[in-house]
Coordinates of C-alpha atoms in Angstrom, one line a residue:
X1 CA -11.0 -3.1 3.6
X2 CA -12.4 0.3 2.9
X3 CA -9.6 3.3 3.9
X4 CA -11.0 6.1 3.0
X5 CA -8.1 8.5 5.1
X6 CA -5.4 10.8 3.6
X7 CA -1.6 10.5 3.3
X8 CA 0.0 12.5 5.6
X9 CA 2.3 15.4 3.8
X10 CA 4.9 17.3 5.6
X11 CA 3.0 20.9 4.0
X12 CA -0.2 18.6 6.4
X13 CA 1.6 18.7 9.5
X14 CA 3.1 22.2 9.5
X15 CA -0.9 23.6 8.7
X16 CA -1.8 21.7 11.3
X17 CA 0.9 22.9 13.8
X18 CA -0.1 26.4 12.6
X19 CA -4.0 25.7 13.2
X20 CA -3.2 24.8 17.1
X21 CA -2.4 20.8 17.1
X22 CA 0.3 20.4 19.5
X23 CA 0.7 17.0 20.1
X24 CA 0.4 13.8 17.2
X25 CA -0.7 10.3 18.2
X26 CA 0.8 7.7 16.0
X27 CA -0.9 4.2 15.9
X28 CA -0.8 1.3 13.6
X29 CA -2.8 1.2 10.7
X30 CA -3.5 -2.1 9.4
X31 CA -6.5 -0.7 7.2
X32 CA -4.0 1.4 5.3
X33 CA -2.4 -1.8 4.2
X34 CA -2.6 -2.8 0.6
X35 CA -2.0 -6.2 0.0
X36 CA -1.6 -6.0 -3.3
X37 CA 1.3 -3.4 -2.6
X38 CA 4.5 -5.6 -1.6
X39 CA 6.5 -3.0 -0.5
X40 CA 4.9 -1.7 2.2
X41 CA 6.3 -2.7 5.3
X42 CA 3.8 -0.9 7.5
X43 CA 1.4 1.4 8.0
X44 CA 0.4 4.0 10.5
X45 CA -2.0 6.6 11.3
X46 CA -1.2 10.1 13.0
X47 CA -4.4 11.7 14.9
X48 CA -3.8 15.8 15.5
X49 CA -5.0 16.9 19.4
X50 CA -5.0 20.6 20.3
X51 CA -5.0 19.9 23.5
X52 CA -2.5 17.1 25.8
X53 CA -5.8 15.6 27.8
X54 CA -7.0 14.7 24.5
X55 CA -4.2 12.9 23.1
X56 CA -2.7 11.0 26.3
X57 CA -7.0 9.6 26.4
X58 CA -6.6 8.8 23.2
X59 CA -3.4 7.3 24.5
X60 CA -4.8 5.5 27.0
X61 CA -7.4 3.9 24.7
X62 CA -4.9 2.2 22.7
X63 CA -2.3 1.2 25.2
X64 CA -2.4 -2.5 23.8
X65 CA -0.5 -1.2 20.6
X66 CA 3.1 -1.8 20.4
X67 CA 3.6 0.8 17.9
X68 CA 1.9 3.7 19.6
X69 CA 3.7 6.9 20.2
X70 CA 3.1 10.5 20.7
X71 CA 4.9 13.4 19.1
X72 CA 4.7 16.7 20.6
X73 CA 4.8 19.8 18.3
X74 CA 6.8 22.4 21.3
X75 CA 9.6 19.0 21.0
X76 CA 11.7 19.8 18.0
X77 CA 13.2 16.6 17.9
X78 CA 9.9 15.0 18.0
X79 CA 8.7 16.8 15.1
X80 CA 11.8 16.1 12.7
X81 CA 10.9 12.8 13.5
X82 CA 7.0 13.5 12.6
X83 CA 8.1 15.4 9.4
X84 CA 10.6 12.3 8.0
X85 CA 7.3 9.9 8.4
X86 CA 5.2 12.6 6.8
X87 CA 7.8 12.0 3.7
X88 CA 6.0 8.4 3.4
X89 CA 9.6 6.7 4.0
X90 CA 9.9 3.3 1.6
X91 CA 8.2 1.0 2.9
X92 CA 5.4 2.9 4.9
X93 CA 2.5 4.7 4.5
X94 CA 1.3 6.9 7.1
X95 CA -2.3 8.4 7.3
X96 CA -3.9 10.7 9.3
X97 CA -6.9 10.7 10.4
X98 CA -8.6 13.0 8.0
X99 CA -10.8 11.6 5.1
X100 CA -9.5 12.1 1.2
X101 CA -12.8 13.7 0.5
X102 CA -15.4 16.4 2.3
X103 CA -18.1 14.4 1.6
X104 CA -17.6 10.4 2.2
X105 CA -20.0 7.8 0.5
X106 CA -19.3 4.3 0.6
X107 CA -18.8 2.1 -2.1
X108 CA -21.5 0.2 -3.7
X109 CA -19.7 -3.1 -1.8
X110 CA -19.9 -1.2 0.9
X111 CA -23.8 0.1 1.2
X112 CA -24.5 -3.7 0.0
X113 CA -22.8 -4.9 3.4
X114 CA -24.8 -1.9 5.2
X115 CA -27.6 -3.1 4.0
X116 CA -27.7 -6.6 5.1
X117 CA -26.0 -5.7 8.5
X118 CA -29.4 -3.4 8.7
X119 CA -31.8 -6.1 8.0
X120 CA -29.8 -8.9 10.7
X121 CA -29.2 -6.6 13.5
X122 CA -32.2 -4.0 13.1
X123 CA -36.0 -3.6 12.6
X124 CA -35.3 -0.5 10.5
X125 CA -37.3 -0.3 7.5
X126 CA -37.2 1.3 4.6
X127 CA -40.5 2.4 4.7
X128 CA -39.0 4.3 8.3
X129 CA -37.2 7.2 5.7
X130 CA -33.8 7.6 4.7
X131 CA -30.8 6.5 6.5
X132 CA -28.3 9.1 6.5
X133 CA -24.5 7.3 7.1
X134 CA -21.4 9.6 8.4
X135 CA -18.0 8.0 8.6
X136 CA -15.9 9.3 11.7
X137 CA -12.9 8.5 13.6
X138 CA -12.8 7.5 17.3
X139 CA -9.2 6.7 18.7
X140 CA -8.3 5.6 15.3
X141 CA -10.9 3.4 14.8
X142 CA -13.4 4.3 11.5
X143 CA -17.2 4.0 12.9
X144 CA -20.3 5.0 11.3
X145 CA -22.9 7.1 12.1
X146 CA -26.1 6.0 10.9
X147 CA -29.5 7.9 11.4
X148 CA -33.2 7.5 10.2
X149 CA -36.2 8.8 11.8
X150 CA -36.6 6.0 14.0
X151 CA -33.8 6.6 15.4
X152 CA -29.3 6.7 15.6
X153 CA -26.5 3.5 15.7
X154 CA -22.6 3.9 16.2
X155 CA -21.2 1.2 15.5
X156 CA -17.3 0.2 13.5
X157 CA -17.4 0.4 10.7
X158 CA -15.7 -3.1 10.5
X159 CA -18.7 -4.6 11.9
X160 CA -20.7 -3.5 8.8
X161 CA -17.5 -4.9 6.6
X162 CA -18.0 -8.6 7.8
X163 CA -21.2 -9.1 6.0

């Protein structure tokens, strides 16, 4: 699986804190999982809100997690706890949910698995222009953005990943 977010650093959270976040949405993370890597345990990802009505919705949306949590930055306690997992503790990584790079472009597997998903599930051409894809992040989840001329698709981005 493609992950193409950062690893959350405690010099990250306190720029963040500074910039307005006040409350941190932890999830789980199984993209951030490298199989390869035996000694992680788990992974997570941390979502910055500035604003409470953003983060308990985000909440809301992923109330089937058993990991989910929320730290809020006014809670001291709360954010030693959010600093020690911004340390990347043995055993776990923890993301948030901000990409490595300004400017994302899948891999070459990646546009390959866009492009058949494209020819199954649409009647875009190529003849139709250019497709322009943005990766974003909604309640955790990577989707893409795709545009062309004809026209815009949202969609996971591990829907594109199955082909």
């Amino acid at each position: 699986m493609h992950n193409p977010l950062a690893l959350l650093s405690p010099e990250l959270v306190m720029s963040l804190a500074k910039h307005g976040f006040i409350a941190f949405i932890r999830q789980s993370y199984p993209r951030g999982k490298d199989h390869f890597d035996p000694d992680t345990i788990e992974t997570f990802l941390i979502t910055p809100y500035k604003t409470l009505a953003q983060a308990n919705e985000h909440l809301l949306h992923i109330s089937a997690d058993h990991r989910k949590g929320i730290y809020h930055a006014a809670n001291p306690e709360e954010m030693e706890k959010l600093m020690t997992a911004a340390t990347q503790p043995k055993g776990y990584k923890v993301y948030v949910a901000l990409l490595k790079v300004r400017k994302w472009k899948g891999t070459a597997q990646l546009q390959e698995k866009l492009k058949s998903y494209l020819q199954t599930n649409t009647k875009w051409k190529v003849k139709d222009g250019a497709i322009v894809a943005d990766l974003y992040l909604h309640y955790g989840e990577l989707m893409l953005k795709l545009v062309n001329p004809v026209g815009e698709i949202r969609l996971p981005l591990s829907e594109v990943e199955r082909y």
